mmCIF file of C-alpha atoms and ligand atoms in Angstrom:
data_model
loop_
_atom_site.group_PDB
_atom_site.id
_atom_site.type_symbol
_atom_site.label_atom_id
_atom_site.label_comp_id
_atom_site.label_asym_id
_atom_site.label_seq_id
_atom_site.Cartn_x
_atom_site.Cartn_y
_atom_site.Cartn_z
ATOM 1 C CA UNK A 1 0.000 0.000 0.000
ATOM 2 C CA UNK A 2 1.297 3.477 -0.782
ATOM 3 C CA UNK A 3 1.309 6.234 1.822
ATOM 4 C CA UNK A 4 -1.517 8.761 1.391
ATOM 5 C CA UNK A 5 -0.667 12.418 0.911
ATOM 6 C CA UNK A 6 -1.660 14.679 3.818
ATOM 7 C CA UNK A 7 -4.686 16.049 2.047
ATOM 8 C CA UNK A 8 -5.971 12.789 0.625
ATOM 9 C CA UNK A 9 -9.593 12.162 1.439
ATOM 10 C CA UNK A 10 -12.149 9.620 0.423
ATOM 11 C CA UNK A 11 -15.907 10.115 0.595
ATOM 12 C CA UNK A 12 -15.880 8.956 4.229
ATOM 13 C CA UNK A 13 -12.690 10.476 5.556
ATOM 14 C CA UNK A 14 -12.708 14.192 6.372
ATOM 15 C CA UNK A 15 -9.520 15.957 5.228
ATOM 16 C CA UNK A 16 -6.740 16.157 7.803
ATOM 17 C CA UNK A 17 -5.758 19.723 6.998
ATOM 18 C CA UNK A 18 -7.810 22.829 6.271
ATOM 19 C CA UNK A 19 -6.951 26.477 5.813
ATOM 20 C CA UNK A 20 -8.191 28.620 8.702
ATOM 21 C CA UNK A 21 -8.623 32.373 8.234
ATOM 22 C CA UNK A 22 -9.478 34.703 11.122
ATOM 23 C CA UNK A 23 -10.887 38.119 10.241
ATOM 24 C CA UNK A 24 -10.264 40.631 13.005
ATOM 25 C CA UNK A 25 -10.731 44.356 13.420
ATOM 26 C CA UNK A 26 -7.035 45.023 12.793
ATOM 27 C CA UNK A 27 -5.670 41.963 10.994
ATOM 28 C CA UNK A 28 -6.725 39.052 8.801
ATOM 29 C CA UNK A 29 -4.675 35.983 9.748
ATOM 30 C CA UNK A 30 -4.501 32.617 8.050
ATOM 31 C CA UNK A 31 -2.620 29.326 8.169
ATOM 32 C CA UNK A 32 -3.119 25.704 7.225
ATOM 33 C CA UNK A 33 -4.071 23.649 10.273
ATOM 34 C CA UNK A 34 -3.808 19.966 11.061
ATOM 35 C CA UNK A 35 -7.309 19.561 12.436
ATOM 36 C CA UNK A 36 -6.462 16.306 14.190
ATOM 37 C CA UNK A 37 -3.908 18.030 16.442
ATOM 38 C CA UNK A 38 -4.944 21.709 16.261
ATOM 39 C CA UNK A 39 -1.460 22.778 15.192
ATOM 40 C CA UNK A 40 -0.521 25.092 12.334
ATOM 41 C CA UNK A 41 1.366 23.255 9.608
ATOM 42 C CA UNK A 42 2.967 26.428 8.192
ATOM 43 C CA UNK A 43 3.743 29.904 9.531
ATOM 44 C CA UNK A 44 0.649 32.059 9.613
ATOM 45 C CA UNK A 45 0.240 35.024 7.281
ATOM 46 C CA UNK A 46 -1.174 38.278 8.690
ATOM 47 C CA UNK A 47 -2.451 41.067 6.468
ATOM 48 C CA UNK A 48 -3.825 44.298 7.991
ATOM 49 C CA UNK A 49 -7.610 44.509 7.764
ATOM 50 C CA UNK A 50 -8.450 46.925 4.940
ATOM 51 C CA UNK A 51 -10.057 50.203 6.026
ATOM 52 C CA UNK A 52 -12.925 50.533 5.419
ATOM 53 C CA UNK A 53 -13.391 46.795 5.929
ATOM 54 C CA UNK A 54 -16.004 46.383 3.198
ATOM 55 C CA UNK A 55 -17.019 42.915 1.970
ATOM 56 C CA UNK A 56 -15.149 43.245 -1.340
ATOM 57 C CA UNK A 57 -11.973 44.596 0.293
ATOM 58 C CA UNK A 58 -11.934 41.825 2.914
ATOM 59 C CA UNK A 59 -12.744 39.144 0.308
ATOM 60 C CA UNK A 60 -9.706 40.295 -1.688
ATOM 61 C CA UNK A 61 -7.494 39.768 1.394
ATOM 62 C CA UNK A 62 -9.023 36.327 2.027
ATOM 63 C CA UNK A 63 -8.255 35.353 -1.594
ATOM 64 C CA UNK A 64 -4.702 36.646 -1.195
ATOM 65 C CA UNK A 65 -4.217 34.347 1.798
ATOM 66 C CA UNK A 66 -5.645 31.350 -0.099
ATOM 67 C CA UNK A 67 -3.276 32.149 -2.976
ATOM 68 C CA UNK A 68 -0.259 32.629 -0.684
ATOM 69 C CA UNK A 69 -0.636 29.046 0.557
ATOM 70 C CA UNK A 70 -1.587 27.820 -2.967
ATOM 71 C CA UNK A 71 -4.523 26.249 -1.121
ATOM 72 C CA UNK A 72 -6.984 23.974 -2.923
ATOM 73 C CA UNK A 73 -8.482 22.134 0.095
ATOM 74 C CA UNK A 74 -11.246 23.194 2.492
ATOM 75 C CA UNK A 75 -11.259 26.769 3.816
ATOM 76 C CA UNK A 76 -12.891 28.109 6.988
ATOM 77 C CA UNK A 77 -13.266 31.819 7.731
ATOM 78 C CA UNK A 78 -14.243 33.582 10.953
ATOM 79 C CA UNK A 79 -16.211 36.813 11.009
ATOM 80 C CA UNK A 80 -16.468 39.293 13.917
ATOM 81 C CA UNK A 81 -20.276 39.353 13.947
ATOM 82 C CA UNK A 82 -23.326 37.105 14.005
ATOM 83 C CA UNK A 83 -23.266 34.551 11.170
ATOM 84 C CA UNK A 84 -26.264 32.309 10.516
ATOM 85 C CA UNK A 85 -26.023 29.722 7.727
ATOM 86 C CA UNK A 86 -23.143 31.655 6.185
ATOM 87 C CA UNK A 87 -25.064 34.948 6.155
ATOM 88 C CA UNK A 88 -23.788 37.909 8.201
ATOM 89 C CA UNK A 89 -26.408 39.383 10.540
ATOM 90 C CA UNK A 90 -24.431 41.985 12.510
ATOM 91 C CA UNK A 91 -21.209 43.950 12.043
ATOM 92 C CA UNK A 92 -20.320 45.936 15.169
ATOM 93 C CA UNK A 93 -16.623 46.434 14.395
ATOM 94 C CA UNK A 94 -16.462 46.166 10.604
ATOM 95 C CA UNK A 95 -18.218 48.043 7.836
ATOM 96 C CA UNK A 96 -22.026 48.099 8.226
ATOM 97 C CA UNK A 97 -22.408 47.020 4.602
ATOM 98 C CA UNK A 98 -21.658 43.462 5.743
ATOM 99 C CA UNK A 99 -25.132 43.034 7.220
ATOM 100 C CA UNK A 100 -27.122 40.667 4.985
ATOM 101 C CA UNK A 101 -24.089 39.549 2.959
ATOM 102 C CA UNK A 102 -23.875 35.845 2.126
ATOM 103 C CA UNK A 103 -20.279 35.480 3.310
ATOM 104 C CA UNK A 104 -20.149 31.816 2.368
ATOM 105 C CA UNK A 105 -20.807 32.736 -1.271
ATOM 106 C CA UNK A 106 -18.475 35.761 -1.087
ATOM 107 C CA UNK A 107 -15.633 33.549 0.200
ATOM 108 C CA UNK A 108 -16.119 31.030 -2.610
ATOM 109 C CA UNK A 109 -17.995 28.435 -0.548
ATOM 110 C CA UNK A 110 -15.820 28.560 2.604
ATOM 111 C CA UNK A 111 -17.332 27.606 5.980
ATOM 112 C CA UNK A 112 -18.014 30.903 7.783
ATOM 113 C CA UNK A 113 -18.677 31.298 11.496
ATOM 114 C CA UNK A 114 -18.470 33.851 14.300
ATOM 115 C CA UNK A 115 -14.874 34.525 15.426
ATOM 116 C CA UNK A 116 -15.425 33.821 19.117
ATOM 117 C CA UNK A 117 -17.379 30.648 18.325
ATOM 118 C CA UNK A 118 -14.403 29.473 16.243
ATOM 119 C CA UNK A 119 -11.957 30.254 19.052
ATOM 120 C CA UNK A 120 -14.251 28.474 21.489
ATOM 121 C CA UNK A 121 -14.506 25.317 19.376
ATOM 122 C CA UNK A 122 -10.709 25.158 19.176
ATOM 123 C CA UNK A 123 -10.276 25.746 22.934
ATOM 124 C CA UNK A 124 -12.863 23.086 23.784
ATOM 125 C CA UNK A 125 -11.133 20.516 21.570
ATOM 126 C CA UNK A 126 -7.424 21.264 22.021
ATOM 127 C CA UNK A 127 -7.153 23.791 24.836
ATOM 128 C CA UNK A 128 -8.510 24.653 28.268
ATOM 129 C CA UNK A 129 -12.020 23.353 27.650
ATOM 130 C CA UNK A 130 -10.880 19.883 26.687
ATOM 131 C CA UNK A 131 -13.034 17.257 28.423
ATOM 132 C CA UNK A 132 -15.101 19.905 30.268
ATOM 133 C CA UNK A 133 -18.756 18.997 30.305
ATOM 134 C CA UNK A 134 -20.245 21.788 32.433
ATOM 135 C CA UNK A 135 -21.141 25.266 31.240
ATOM 136 C CA UNK A 136 -17.985 26.792 29.777
ATOM 137 C CA UNK A 137 -17.663 30.339 28.492
ATOM 138 C CA UNK A 138 -14.883 31.373 26.165
ATOM 139 C CA UNK A 139 -14.614 35.176 26.043
ATOM 140 C CA UNK A 140 -12.275 36.894 23.577
ATOM 141 C CA UNK A 141 -10.975 40.379 24.313
ATOM 142 C CA UNK A 142 -9.776 42.341 21.291
ATOM 143 C CA UNK A 143 -11.392 45.072 19.219
ATOM 144 C CA UNK A 144 -14.685 43.892 20.740
ATOM 145 C CA UNK A 145 -15.626 41.207 23.251
ATOM 146 C CA UNK A 146 -16.667 37.911 21.690
ATOM 147 C CA UNK A 147 -18.345 35.001 23.437
ATOM 148 C CA UNK A 148 -18.734 31.272 22.918
ATOM 149 C CA UNK A 149 -21.043 29.386 25.270
ATOM 150 C CA UNK A 150 -20.775 25.599 25.667
ATOM 151 C CA UNK A 151 -23.093 23.328 27.615
ATOM 152 C CA UNK A 152 -22.091 19.671 27.763
ATOM 153 C CA UNK A 153 -19.426 20.434 25.146
ATOM 154 C CA UNK A 154 -22.046 21.695 22.678
ATOM 155 C CA UNK A 155 -21.835 25.253 21.343
ATOM 156 C CA UNK A 156 -24.769 27.643 21.512
ATOM 157 C CA UNK A 157 -23.759 29.774 18.502
ATOM 158 C CA UNK A 158 -23.788 33.571 18.224
ATOM 159 C CA UNK A 159 -24.288 34.422 21.906
ATOM 160 C CA UNK A 160 -22.934 38.017 21.603
ATOM 161 C CA UNK A 161 -22.249 38.541 25.303
ATOM 162 C CA UNK A 162 -19.907 41.438 24.529
ATOM 163 C CA UNK A 163 -23.030 43.502 24.003
ATOM 164 C CA UNK A 164 -24.445 42.944 27.488
ATOM 165 C CA UNK A 165 -25.192 46.311 29.009
ATOM 166 C CA UNK A 166 -22.912 47.673 31.750
ATOM 167 C CA UNK A 167 -23.410 51.205 33.076
ATOM 168 C CA UNK A 168 -25.842 51.868 30.232
ATOM 169 C CA UNK A 169 -23.318 50.962 27.539
ATOM 170 C CA UNK A 170 -22.236 47.925 25.553
ATOM 171 C CA UNK A 171 -19.832 46.018 27.823
ATOM 172 C CA UNK A 172 -17.275 45.823 25.020
ATOM 173 C CA UNK A 173 -17.050 49.604 24.922
ATOM 174 C CA UNK A 174 -15.815 49.555 28.520
ATOM 175 C CA UNK A 175 -13.868 46.353 28.805
ATOM 176 C CA UNK A 176 -12.478 45.280 25.401
ATOM 177 C CA UNK A 177 -8.754 45.432 24.771
ATOM 178 C CA UNK A 178 -9.418 48.334 22.428
ATOM 179 C CA UNK A 179 -11.064 50.218 25.324
ATOM 180 C CA UNK A 180 -7.917 49.569 27.388
ATOM 181 C CA UNK A 181 -5.769 51.098 24.668
ATOM 182 C CA UNK A 182 -8.097 53.968 23.805
ATOM 183 C CA UNK A 183 -8.525 55.046 27.415
ATOM 184 C CA UNK A 184 -4.865 54.381 28.145
ATOM 185 C CA UNK A 185 -5.805 52.204 31.136
ATOM 186 C CA UNK A 186 -3.205 50.437 33.255
ATOM 187 C CA UNK A 187 -3.582 46.642 33.287
ATOM 188 C CA UNK A 188 -4.858 46.904 36.845
ATOM 189 C CA UNK A 189 -7.495 49.518 35.998
ATOM 190 C CA UNK A 190 -8.572 47.540 32.964
ATOM 191 C CA UNK A 191 -8.746 44.355 35.086
ATOM 192 C CA UNK A 192 -11.273 46.117 37.355
ATOM 193 C CA UNK A 193 -13.533 46.658 34.372
ATOM 194 C CA UNK A 194 -13.045 43.104 33.144
ATOM 195 C CA UNK A 195 -13.797 41.757 36.619
ATOM 196 C CA UNK A 196 -17.027 43.731 36.801
ATOM 197 C CA UNK A 197 -18.026 42.347 33.412
ATOM 198 C CA UNK A 198 -17.102 38.786 34.380
ATOM 199 C CA UNK A 199 -19.143 39.050 37.595
ATOM 200 C CA UNK A 200 -22.159 40.005 35.512
ATOM 201 C CA UNK A 201 -21.634 37.076 33.153
ATOM 202 C CA UNK A 202 -21.035 34.772 36.134
ATOM 203 C CA UNK A 203 -24.311 35.872 37.706
ATOM 204 C CA UNK A 204 -26.216 35.183 34.471
ATOM 205 C CA UNK A 205 -24.717 31.813 33.480
ATOM 206 C CA UNK A 206 -23.044 30.205 36.531
ATOM 207 C CA UNK A 207 -20.290 28.747 34.343
ATOM 208 C CA UNK A 208 -17.859 26.170 35.713
ATOM 209 C CA UNK A 209 -14.996 27.723 33.741
ATOM 210 C CA UNK A 210 -14.265 30.993 31.927
ATOM 211 C CA UNK A 211 -11.530 30.951 29.280
ATOM 212 C CA UNK A 212 -10.071 34.305 28.227
ATOM 213 C CA UNK A 213 -9.014 34.415 24.567
ATOM 214 C CA UNK A 214 -7.959 37.029 22.051
ATOM 215 C CA UNK A 215 -4.728 38.994 21.901
ATOM 216 C CA UNK A 216 -4.703 39.627 25.667
ATOM 217 C CA UNK A 217 -4.460 35.908 26.463
ATOM 218 C CA UNK A 218 -0.703 36.192 25.822
ATOM 219 C CA UNK A 219 -0.475 38.798 28.579
ATOM 220 C CA UNK A 220 -2.646 37.014 31.129
ATOM 221 C CA UNK A 221 -0.041 37.478 33.876
ATOM 222 C CA UNK A 222 -0.595 41.245 33.686
ATOM 223 C CA UNK A 223 -4.319 41.198 34.478
ATOM 224 C CA UNK A 224 -5.544 37.781 35.645
ATOM 225 C CA UNK A 225 -3.911 38.146 39.094
ATOM 226 C CA UNK A 226 -6.162 41.202 39.612
ATOM 227 C CA UNK A 227 -9.339 39.269 38.841
ATOM 228 C CA UNK A 228 -10.938 37.479 41.762
ATOM 229 C CA UNK A 229 -14.328 36.047 40.942
ATOM 230 C CA UNK A 230 -15.670 32.704 42.185
ATOM 231 C CA UNK A 231 -15.503 30.982 38.783
ATOM 232 C CA UNK A 232 -12.053 29.766 37.673
ATOM 233 C CA UNK A 233 -10.728 32.103 34.954
ATOM 234 C CA UNK A 234 -7.892 30.824 32.749
ATOM 235 C CA UNK A 235 -6.124 32.133 29.628
ATOM 236 C CA UNK A 236 -6.787 30.369 26.330
ATOM 237 C CA UNK A 237 -4.188 27.675 25.681
ATOM 238 C CA UNK A 238 -4.211 28.378 21.949
ATOM 239 C CA UNK A 239 -3.941 32.116 22.627
ATOM 240 C CA UNK A 240 -4.629 34.212 19.563
ATOM 241 C CA UNK A 241 -4.419 31.242 17.168
ATOM 242 C CA UNK A 242 -7.646 29.718 18.424
ATOM 243 C CA UNK A 243 -9.670 31.531 15.728
ATOM 244 C CA UNK A 244 -7.541 30.145 12.894
ATOM 245 C CA UNK A 245 -7.713 26.636 14.343
ATOM 246 C CA UNK A 246 -11.488 26.813 14.912
ATOM 247 C CA UNK A 247 -12.067 28.134 11.387
ATOM 248 C CA UNK A 248 -10.126 25.212 9.957
ATOM 249 C CA UNK A 249 -12.074 22.781 12.153
ATOM 250 C CA UNK A 250 -15.378 24.203 10.896
ATOM 251 C CA UNK A 251 -14.191 23.718 7.311
ATOM 252 C CA UNK A 252 -13.265 20.105 7.809
ATOM 253 C CA UNK A 253 -16.560 18.967 9.311
HETATM 254 C C1 BGC B 301 -19.271 41.178 17.754
HETATM 255 C C2 BGC B 301 -19.131 39.694 17.960
HETATM 256 C C3 BGC B 301 -17.674 39.303 17.898
HETATM 257 C C4 BGC B 301 -16.868 40.141 18.877
HETATM 258 C C5 BGC B 301 -15.390 39.857 18.787
HETATM 259 C C6 BGC B 301 -18.426 41.905 18.770
HETATM 260 O O1 BGC B 301 -18.549 43.276 18.592
HETATM 261 O O2 BGC B 301 -20.626 41.591 17.864
HETATM 262 O O3 BGC B 301 -19.866 38.982 16.990
HETATM 263 O O4 BGC B 301 -17.547 37.944 18.189
HETATM 264 O O5 BGC B 301 -17.072 41.521 18.642
HETATM 265 O O6 BGC B 301 -14.887 40.141 17.538
#
């Protein structure tokens, strides 16, 4: 018998690798992922998010990433808004013209899902949520606040907990990483805001674990020691690559 190439697939065997692309407010990042291990098989490529981040401009960047890796296999793409059956329903941090766009068609048939949901799926399979059966919340802190809610390991998609109201405003306007930068907050001051937000979420969902993802997960030692809620709060094991990995996983299902 001859050895099969990495991407070989029969009708019954899902492909082992898929290209994951994570669209963020500041960068679009992509890499091929071995979906059986959750590891990137090549260095990721990051291209700044075009401004304004219109559908056509972002689609051009997604195609550039596909071309860079000369990719012909399955592709998964995350989007920083509500996505139902491949169609974008909200766009809080990208151009409003996304609302109503069939992103699956725009990205040439790629699997498209919410960015935090993608990060959550990856964390539940390869990271901190592995084997956890209770209520687990994965919260990503970046340009906005994204959320992925799991009960018994099953995702409730598009939960949008970054838009819970705190002090009469969207929570993400107070406690996202962008808010930290814009208001020039110290890590300690920002942690106070994050803690207040997490207490609210804790009160609503009684999770058994909260996983903090997004760019700040790399700097967990700067703010997690200042957060003291009852629920265990841990940084994402896959850090900022969880979105890429989750996008690839969605594509290979
Ligand atoms: C969006 C979410 C997204 C989060 C993180 C929020 O503003 O509404 O859909 O997951 O930002 O990007």
